[in-house]
PDB file of C-alpha atoms and ligand atoms in Angstrom:
ATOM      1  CA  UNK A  18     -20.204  -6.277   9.743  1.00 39.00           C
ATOM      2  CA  UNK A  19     -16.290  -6.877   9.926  1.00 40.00           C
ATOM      3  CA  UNK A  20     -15.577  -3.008   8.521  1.00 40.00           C
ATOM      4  CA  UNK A  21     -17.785  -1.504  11.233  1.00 44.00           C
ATOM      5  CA  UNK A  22     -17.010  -2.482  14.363  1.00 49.00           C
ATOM      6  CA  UNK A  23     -12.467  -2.668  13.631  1.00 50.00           C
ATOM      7  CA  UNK A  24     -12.234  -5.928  12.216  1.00 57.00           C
ATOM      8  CA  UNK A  25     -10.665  -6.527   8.849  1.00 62.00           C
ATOM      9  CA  UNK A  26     -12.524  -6.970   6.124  1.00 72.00           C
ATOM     10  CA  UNK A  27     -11.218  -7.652   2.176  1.00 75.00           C
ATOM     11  CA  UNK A  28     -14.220  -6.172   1.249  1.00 75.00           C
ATOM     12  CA  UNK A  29     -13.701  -2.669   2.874  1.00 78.00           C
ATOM     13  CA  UNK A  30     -10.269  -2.607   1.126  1.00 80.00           C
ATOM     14  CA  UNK A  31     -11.606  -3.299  -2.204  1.00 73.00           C
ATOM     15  CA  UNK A  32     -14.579  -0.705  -1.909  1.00 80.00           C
ATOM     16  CA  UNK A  33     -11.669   1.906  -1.008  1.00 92.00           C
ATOM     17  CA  UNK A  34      -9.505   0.853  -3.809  1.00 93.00           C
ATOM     18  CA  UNK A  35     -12.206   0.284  -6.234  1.00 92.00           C
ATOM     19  CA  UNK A  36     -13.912   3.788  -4.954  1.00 94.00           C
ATOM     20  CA  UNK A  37     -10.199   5.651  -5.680  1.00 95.00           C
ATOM     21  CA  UNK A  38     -10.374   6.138  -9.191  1.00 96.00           C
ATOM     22  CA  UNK A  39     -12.623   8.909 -11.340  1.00 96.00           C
ATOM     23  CA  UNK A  40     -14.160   9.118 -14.384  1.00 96.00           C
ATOM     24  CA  UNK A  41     -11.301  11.482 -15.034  1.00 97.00           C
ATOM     25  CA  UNK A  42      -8.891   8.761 -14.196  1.00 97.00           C
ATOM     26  CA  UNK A  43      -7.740  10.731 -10.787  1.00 98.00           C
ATOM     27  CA  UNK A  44      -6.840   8.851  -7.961  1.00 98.00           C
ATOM     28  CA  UNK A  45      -8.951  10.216  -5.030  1.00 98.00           C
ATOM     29  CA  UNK A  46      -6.535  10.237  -1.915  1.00 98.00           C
ATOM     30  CA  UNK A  47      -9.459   9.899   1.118  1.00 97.00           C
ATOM     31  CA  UNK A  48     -10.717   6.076  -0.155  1.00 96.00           C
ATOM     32  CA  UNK A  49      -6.545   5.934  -1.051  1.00 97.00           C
ATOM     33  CA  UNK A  50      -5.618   6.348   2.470  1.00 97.00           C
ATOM     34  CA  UNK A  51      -8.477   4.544   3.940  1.00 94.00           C
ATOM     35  CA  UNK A  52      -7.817   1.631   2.294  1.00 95.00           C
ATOM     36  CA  UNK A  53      -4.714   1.676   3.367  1.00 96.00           C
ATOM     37  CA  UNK A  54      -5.570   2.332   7.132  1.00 94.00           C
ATOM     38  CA  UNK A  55      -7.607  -1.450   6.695  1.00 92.00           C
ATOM     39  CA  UNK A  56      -4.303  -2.917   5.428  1.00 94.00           C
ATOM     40  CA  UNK A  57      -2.572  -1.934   8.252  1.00 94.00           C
ATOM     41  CA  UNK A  58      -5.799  -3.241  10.605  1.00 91.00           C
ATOM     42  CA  UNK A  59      -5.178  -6.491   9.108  1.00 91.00           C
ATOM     43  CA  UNK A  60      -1.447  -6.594   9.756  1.00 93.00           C
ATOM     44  CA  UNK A  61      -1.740  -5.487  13.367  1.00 91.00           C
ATOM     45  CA  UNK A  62      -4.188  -9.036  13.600  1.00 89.00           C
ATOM     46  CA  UNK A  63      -0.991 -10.911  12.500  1.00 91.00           C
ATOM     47  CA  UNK A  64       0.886 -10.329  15.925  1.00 92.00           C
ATOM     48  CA  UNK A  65       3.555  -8.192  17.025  1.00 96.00           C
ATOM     49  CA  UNK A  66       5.930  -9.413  14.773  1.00 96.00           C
ATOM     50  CA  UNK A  67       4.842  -6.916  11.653  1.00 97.00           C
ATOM     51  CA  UNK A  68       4.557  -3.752  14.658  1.00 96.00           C
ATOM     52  CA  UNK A  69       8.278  -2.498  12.784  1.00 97.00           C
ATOM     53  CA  UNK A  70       5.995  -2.775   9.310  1.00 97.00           C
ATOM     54  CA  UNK A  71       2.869  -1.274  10.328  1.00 97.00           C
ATOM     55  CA  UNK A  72       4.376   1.705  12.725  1.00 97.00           C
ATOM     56  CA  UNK A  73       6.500   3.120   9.544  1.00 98.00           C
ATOM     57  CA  UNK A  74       3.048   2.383   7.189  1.00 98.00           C
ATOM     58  CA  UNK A  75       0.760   4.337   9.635  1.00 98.00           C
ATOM     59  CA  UNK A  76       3.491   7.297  10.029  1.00 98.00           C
ATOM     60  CA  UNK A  77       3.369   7.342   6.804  1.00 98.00           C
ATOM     61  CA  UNK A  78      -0.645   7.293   6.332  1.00 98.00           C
ATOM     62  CA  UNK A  79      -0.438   9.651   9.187  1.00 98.00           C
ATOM     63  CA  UNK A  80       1.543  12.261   7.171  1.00 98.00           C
ATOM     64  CA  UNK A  81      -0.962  12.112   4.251  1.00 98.00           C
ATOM     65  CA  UNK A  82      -3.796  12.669   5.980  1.00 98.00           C
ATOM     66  CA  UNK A  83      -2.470  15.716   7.936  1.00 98.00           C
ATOM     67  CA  UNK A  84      -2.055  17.285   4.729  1.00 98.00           C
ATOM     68  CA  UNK A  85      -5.737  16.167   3.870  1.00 98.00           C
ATOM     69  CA  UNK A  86      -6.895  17.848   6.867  1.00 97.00           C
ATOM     70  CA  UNK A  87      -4.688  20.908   6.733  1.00 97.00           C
ATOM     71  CA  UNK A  88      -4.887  24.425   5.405  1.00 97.00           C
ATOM     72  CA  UNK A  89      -4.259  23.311   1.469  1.00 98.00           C
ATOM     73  CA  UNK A  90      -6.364  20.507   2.092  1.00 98.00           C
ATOM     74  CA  UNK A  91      -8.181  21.084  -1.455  1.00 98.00           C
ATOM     75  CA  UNK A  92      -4.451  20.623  -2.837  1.00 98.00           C
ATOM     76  CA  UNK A  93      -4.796  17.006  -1.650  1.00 98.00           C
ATOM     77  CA  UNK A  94      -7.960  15.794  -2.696  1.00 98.00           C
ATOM     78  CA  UNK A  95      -6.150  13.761  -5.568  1.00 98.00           C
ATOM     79  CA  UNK A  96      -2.772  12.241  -6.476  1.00 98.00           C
ATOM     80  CA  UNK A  97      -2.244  14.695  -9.608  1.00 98.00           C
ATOM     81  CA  UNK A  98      -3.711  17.963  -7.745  1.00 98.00           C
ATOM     82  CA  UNK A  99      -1.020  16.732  -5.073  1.00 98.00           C
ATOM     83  CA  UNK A 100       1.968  16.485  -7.499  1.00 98.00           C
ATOM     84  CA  UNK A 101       0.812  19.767  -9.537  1.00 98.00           C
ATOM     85  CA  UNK A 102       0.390  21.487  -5.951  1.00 98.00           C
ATOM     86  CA  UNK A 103       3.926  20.040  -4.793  1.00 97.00           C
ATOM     87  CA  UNK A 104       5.718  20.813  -7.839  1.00 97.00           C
ATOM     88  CA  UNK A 105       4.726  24.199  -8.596  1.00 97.00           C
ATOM     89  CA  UNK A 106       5.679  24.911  -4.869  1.00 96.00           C
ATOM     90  CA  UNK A 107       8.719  23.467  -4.576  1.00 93.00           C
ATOM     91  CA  UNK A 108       7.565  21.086  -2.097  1.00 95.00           C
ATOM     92  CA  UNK A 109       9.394  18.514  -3.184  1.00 94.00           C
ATOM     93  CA  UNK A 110      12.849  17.346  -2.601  1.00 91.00           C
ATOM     94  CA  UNK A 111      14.731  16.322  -4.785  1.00 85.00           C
ATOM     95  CA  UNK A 112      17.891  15.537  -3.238  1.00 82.00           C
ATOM     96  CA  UNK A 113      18.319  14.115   0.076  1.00 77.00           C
ATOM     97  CA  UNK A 114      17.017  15.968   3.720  1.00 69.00           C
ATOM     98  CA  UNK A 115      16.500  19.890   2.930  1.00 73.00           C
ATOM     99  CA  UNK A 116      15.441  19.650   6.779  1.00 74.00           C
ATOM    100  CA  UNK A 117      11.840  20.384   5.469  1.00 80.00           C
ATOM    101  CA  UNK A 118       8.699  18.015   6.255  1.00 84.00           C
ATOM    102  CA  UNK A 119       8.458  15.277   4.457  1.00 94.00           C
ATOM    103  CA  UNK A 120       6.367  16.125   1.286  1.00 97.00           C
ATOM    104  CA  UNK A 121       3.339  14.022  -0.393  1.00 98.00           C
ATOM    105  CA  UNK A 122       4.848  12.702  -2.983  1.00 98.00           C
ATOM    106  CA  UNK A 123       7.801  11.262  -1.422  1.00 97.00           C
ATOM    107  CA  UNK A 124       5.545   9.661   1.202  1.00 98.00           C
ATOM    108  CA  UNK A 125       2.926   8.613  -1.444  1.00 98.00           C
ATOM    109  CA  UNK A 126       5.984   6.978  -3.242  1.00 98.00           C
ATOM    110  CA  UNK A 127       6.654   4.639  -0.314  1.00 98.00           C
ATOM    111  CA  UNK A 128       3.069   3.458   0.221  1.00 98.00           C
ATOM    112  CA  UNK A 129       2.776   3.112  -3.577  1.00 98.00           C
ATOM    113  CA  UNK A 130       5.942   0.753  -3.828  1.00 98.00           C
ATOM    114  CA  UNK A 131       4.171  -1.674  -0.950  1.00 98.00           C
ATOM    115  CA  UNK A 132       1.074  -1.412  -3.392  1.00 97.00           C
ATOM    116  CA  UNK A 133       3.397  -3.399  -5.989  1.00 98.00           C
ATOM    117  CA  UNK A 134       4.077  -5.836  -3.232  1.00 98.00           C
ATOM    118  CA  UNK A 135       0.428  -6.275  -2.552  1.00 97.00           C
ATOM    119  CA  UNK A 136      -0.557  -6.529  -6.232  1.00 96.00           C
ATOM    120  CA  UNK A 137       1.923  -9.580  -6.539  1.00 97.00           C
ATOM    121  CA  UNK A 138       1.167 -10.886  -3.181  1.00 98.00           C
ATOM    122  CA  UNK A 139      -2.621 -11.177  -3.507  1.00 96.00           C
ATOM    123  CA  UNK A 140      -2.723 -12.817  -7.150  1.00 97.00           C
ATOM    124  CA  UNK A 141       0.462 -15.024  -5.575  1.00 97.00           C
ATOM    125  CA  UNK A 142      -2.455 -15.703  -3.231  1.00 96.00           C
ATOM    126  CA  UNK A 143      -5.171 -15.906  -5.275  1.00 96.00           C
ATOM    127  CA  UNK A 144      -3.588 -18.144  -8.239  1.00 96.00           C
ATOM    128  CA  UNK A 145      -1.469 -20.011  -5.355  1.00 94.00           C
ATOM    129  CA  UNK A 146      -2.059 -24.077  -4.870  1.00 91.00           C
ATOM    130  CA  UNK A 147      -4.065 -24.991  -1.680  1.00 90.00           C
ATOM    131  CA  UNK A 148      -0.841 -26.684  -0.069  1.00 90.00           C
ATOM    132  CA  UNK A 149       1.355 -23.512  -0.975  1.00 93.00           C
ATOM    133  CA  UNK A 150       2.787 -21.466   1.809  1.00 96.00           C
ATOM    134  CA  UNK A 151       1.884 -17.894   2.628  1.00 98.00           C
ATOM    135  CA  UNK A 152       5.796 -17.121   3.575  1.00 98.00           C
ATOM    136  CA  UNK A 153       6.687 -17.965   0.210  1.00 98.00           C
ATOM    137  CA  UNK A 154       4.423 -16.095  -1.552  1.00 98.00           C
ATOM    138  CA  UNK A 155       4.869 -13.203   0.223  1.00 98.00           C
ATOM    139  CA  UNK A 156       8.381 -13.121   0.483  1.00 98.00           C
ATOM    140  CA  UNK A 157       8.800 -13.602  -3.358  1.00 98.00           C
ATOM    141  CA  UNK A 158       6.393 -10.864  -3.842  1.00 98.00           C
ATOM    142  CA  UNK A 159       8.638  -8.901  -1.767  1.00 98.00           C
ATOM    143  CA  UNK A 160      11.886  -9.761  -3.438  1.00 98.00           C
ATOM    144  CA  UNK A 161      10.494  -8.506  -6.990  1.00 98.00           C
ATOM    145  CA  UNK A 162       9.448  -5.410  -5.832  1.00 98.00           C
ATOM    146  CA  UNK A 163       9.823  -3.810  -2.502  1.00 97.00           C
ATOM    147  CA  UNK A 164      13.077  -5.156  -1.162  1.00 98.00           C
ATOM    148  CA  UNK A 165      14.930  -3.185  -3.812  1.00 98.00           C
ATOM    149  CA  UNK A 166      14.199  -0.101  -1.421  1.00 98.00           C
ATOM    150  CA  UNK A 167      14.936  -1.616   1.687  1.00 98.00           C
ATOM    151  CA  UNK A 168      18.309  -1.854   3.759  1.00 98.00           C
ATOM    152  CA  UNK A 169      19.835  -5.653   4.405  1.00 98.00           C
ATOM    153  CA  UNK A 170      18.470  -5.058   8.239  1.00 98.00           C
ATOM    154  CA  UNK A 171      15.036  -4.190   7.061  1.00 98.00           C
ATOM    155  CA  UNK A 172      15.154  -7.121   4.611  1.00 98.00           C
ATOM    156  CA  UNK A 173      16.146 -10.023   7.160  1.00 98.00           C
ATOM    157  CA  UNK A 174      13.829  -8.832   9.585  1.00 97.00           C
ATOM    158  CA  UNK A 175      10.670  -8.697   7.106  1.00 98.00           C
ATOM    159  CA  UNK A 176      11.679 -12.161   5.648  1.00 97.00           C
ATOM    160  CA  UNK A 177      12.111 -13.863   9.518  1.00 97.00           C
ATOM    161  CA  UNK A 178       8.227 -11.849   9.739  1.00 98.00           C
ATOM    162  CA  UNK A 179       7.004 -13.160   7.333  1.00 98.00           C
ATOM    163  CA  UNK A 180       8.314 -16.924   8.340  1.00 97.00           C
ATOM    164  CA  UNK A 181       5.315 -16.544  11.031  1.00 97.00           C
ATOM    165  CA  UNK A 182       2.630 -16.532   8.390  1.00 97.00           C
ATOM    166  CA  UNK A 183      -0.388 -19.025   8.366  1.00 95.00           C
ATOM    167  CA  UNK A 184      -0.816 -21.432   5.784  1.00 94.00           C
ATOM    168  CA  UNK A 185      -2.695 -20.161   2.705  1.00 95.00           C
ATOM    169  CA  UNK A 186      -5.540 -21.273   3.405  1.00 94.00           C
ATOM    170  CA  UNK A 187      -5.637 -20.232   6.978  1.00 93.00           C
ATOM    171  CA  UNK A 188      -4.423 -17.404   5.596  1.00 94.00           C
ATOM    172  CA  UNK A 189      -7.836 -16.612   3.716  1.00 94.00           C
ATOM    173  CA  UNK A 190     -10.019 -17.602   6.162  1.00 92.00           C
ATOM    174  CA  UNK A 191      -8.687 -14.555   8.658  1.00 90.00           C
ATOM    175  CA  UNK A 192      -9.417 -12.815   5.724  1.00 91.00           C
ATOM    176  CA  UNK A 193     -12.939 -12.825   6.872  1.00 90.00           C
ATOM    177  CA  UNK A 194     -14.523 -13.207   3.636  1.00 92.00           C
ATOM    178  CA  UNK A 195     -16.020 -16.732   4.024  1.00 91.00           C
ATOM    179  CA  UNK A 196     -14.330 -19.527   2.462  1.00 93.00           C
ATOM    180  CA  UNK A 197     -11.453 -19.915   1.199  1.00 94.00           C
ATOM    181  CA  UNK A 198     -13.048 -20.214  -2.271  1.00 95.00           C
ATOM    182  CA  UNK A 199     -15.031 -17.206  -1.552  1.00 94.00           C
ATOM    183  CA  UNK A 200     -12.068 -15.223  -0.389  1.00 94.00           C
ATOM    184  CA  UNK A 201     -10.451 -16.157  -3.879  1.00 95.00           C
ATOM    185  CA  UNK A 202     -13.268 -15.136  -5.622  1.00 94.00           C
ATOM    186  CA  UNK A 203     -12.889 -11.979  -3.955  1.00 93.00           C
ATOM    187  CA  UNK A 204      -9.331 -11.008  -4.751  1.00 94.00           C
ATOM    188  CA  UNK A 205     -10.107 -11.581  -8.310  1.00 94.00           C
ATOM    189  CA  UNK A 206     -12.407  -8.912  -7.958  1.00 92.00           C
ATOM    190  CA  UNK A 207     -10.438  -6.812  -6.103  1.00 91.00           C
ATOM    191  CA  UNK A 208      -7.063  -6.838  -7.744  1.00 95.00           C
ATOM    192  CA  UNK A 209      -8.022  -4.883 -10.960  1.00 95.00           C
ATOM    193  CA  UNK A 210      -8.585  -1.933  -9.221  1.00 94.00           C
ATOM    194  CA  UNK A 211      -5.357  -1.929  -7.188  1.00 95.00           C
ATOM    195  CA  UNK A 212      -3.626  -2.451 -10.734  1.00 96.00           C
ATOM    196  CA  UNK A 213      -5.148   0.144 -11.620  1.00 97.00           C
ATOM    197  CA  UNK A 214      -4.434   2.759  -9.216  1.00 97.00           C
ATOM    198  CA  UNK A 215      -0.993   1.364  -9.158  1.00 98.00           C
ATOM    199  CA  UNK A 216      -0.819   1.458 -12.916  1.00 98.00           C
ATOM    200  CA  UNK A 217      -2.436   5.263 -12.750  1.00 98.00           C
ATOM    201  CA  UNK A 218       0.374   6.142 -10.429  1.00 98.00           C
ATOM    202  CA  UNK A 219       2.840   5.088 -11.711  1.00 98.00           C
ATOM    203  CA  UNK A 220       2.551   6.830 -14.830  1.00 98.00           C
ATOM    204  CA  UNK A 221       2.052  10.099 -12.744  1.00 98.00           C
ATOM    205  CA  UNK A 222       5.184   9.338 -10.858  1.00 98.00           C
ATOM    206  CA  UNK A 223       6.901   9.053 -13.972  1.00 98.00           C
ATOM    207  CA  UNK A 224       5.659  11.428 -16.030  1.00 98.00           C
ATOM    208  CA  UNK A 225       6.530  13.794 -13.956  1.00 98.00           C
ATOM    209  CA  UNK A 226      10.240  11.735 -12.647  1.00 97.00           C
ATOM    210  CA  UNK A 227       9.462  11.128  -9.144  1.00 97.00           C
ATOM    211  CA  UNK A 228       9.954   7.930  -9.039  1.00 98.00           C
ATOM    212  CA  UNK A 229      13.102   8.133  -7.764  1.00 96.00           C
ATOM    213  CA  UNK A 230      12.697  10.744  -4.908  1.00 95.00           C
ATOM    214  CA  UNK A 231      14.881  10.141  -1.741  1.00 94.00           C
TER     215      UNK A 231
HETATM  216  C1  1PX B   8      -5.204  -9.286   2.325  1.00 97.34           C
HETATM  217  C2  1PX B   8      -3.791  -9.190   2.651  1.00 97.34           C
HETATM  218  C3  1PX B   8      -3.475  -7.877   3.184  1.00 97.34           C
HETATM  219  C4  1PX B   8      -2.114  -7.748   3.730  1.00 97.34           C
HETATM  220  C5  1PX B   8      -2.006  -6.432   4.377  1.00 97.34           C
HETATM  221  C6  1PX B   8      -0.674  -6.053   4.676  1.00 97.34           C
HETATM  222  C7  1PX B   8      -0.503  -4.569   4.728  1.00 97.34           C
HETATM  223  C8  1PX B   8       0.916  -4.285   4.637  1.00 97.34           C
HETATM  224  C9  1PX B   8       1.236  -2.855   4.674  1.00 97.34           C
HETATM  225  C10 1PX B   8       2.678  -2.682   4.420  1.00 97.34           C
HETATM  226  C11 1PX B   8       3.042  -1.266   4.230  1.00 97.34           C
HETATM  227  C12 1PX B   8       4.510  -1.111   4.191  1.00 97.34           C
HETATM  228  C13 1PX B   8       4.904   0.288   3.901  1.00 97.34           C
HETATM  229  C14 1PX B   8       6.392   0.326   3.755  1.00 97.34           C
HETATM  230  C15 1PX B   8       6.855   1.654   3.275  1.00 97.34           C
HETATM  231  C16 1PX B   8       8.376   1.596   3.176  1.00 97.34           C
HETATM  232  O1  1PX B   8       8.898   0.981   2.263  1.00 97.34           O
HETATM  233  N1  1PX B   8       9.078   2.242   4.127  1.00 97.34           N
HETATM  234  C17 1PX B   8      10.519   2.181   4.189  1.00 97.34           C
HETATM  235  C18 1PX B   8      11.141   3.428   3.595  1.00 97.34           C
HETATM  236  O2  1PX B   8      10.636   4.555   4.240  1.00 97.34           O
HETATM  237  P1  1PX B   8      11.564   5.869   4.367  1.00 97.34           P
HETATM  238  O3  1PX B   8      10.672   6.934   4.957  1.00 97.34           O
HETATM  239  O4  1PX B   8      12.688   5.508   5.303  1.00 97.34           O
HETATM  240  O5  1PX B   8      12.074   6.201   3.007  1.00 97.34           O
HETATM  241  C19 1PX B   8      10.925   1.991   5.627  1.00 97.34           C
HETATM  242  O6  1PX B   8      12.318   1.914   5.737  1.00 97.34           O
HETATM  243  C20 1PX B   8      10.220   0.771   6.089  1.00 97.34           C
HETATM  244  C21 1PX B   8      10.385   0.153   7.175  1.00 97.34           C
HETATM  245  C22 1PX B   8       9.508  -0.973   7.620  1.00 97.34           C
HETATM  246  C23 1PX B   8       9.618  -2.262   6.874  1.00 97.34           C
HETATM  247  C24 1PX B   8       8.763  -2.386   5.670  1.00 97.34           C
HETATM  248  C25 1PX B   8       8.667  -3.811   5.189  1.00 97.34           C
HETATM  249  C26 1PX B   8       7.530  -3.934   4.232  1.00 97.34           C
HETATM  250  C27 1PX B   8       7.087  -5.325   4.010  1.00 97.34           C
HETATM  251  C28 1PX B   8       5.733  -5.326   3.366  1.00 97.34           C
HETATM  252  C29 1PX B   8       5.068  -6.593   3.536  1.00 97.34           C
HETATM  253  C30 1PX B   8       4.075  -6.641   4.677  1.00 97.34           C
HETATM  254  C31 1PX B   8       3.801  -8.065   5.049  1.00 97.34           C
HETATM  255  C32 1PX B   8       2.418  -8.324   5.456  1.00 97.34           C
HETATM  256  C33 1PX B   8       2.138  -9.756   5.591  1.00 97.34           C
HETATM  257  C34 1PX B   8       0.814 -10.178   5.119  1.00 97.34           C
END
């Protein structure tokens, strides 16, 4: 019952993930966002420390899902409707602050960056020895992927965050899965569908050169 009453749940975030992706290989922006919006439950459990990290991840989820809900809102129902959409309306900035609202794709970018941190952090997790220590995992997984974004200030105050972490194992069991061994089991289940909505994204992104977008 974790998912239903506001807990977190691993399980809610894999359904969303693993509910993202069609038969037509689309990436479906509603389970997309809501998996997200159980991430960021989770981090608000870890203490105020991560506020900075989940305040700029639910502006961001915020943005997305106005444009869900808005007047195009059938222009957002997928990742490539939104960059066809975007594109063809010249949406999308190219160069730094037009003074226009932010558009999808730039704010999809962001989110889809910390979904390369997650990828690495979970299997750092998952494959991780019983004795190994949550800050290190995650702050490697960090280094190789989303610090590259991120200003020095940003950097030193995620790494000091991330200092606060519980042991792995701890770590699992707030996880509220069951076991550790249980919550393992899980994340191998549930990491090859957040490869491959990463993988499906980024191959949109860069098909179509937005990976780069300010
Ligand atoms: C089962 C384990 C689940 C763990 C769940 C954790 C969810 C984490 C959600 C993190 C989402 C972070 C989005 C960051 C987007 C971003 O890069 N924003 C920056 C650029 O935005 P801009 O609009 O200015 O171009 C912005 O500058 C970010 C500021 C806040 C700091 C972001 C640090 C990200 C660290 C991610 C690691 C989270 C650690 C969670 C510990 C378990």
């Amino acid at each position: 019952m974790a998912g239903a009453q506001g807990a977190f749940s691993l399980r809610e975030v894999l359904a969303a993930f693993q509910t993202c992706v069609t038969e037509q290989r689309e990436v479906l922006l509603g389970p997309y966002l809501c998996g997200w919006r159980g991430l960021i439950r989770f981090l608000h459990s870890l203490g105020a420390i991560f506020s900075f990290i989940s305040k700029d991840a639910v502006a961001k989820v915020q943005i997305m899902e106005n444009y869900c809900r808005g007047e195009q809102r059938e222009k957002y129902v997928s990742l490539q409707s939104m960059v066809e959409y975007e594109l063809a309306s010249g949406l999308v900035d190219v160069q730094k602050q037009s003074g226009r609202p932010d558009s999808g794709c730039r704010t999809v970018l962001r989110l889809h960056r910390a979904l390369r941190w997650l990828q690495l952090f979970l299997e750092g997790l998952r494959t991780g020895r019983e004795d190994s220590r949550t800050s290190v995992i995650c702050t490697d997984s960090y280094n190789a992927s989303l610090a590259a974004y991120h200003p020095w200030v940003v950097r030193k105050a995620a790494t000091v965050a991330f200092c606060t972490l519980p042991p792995r194992n701890a770590f699992l069991e707030i996880m509220n899965v069951g076991t550790p061994e249980e919550a393992v089991a899980m994340l191998g289940e549930a990491l090859p569908y957040i490869c491959d909505v990463y993988g499906i994204t980024q191959e949109l992104f860069a098909q179509h050169k937005l990976l780069d977008l300010p």
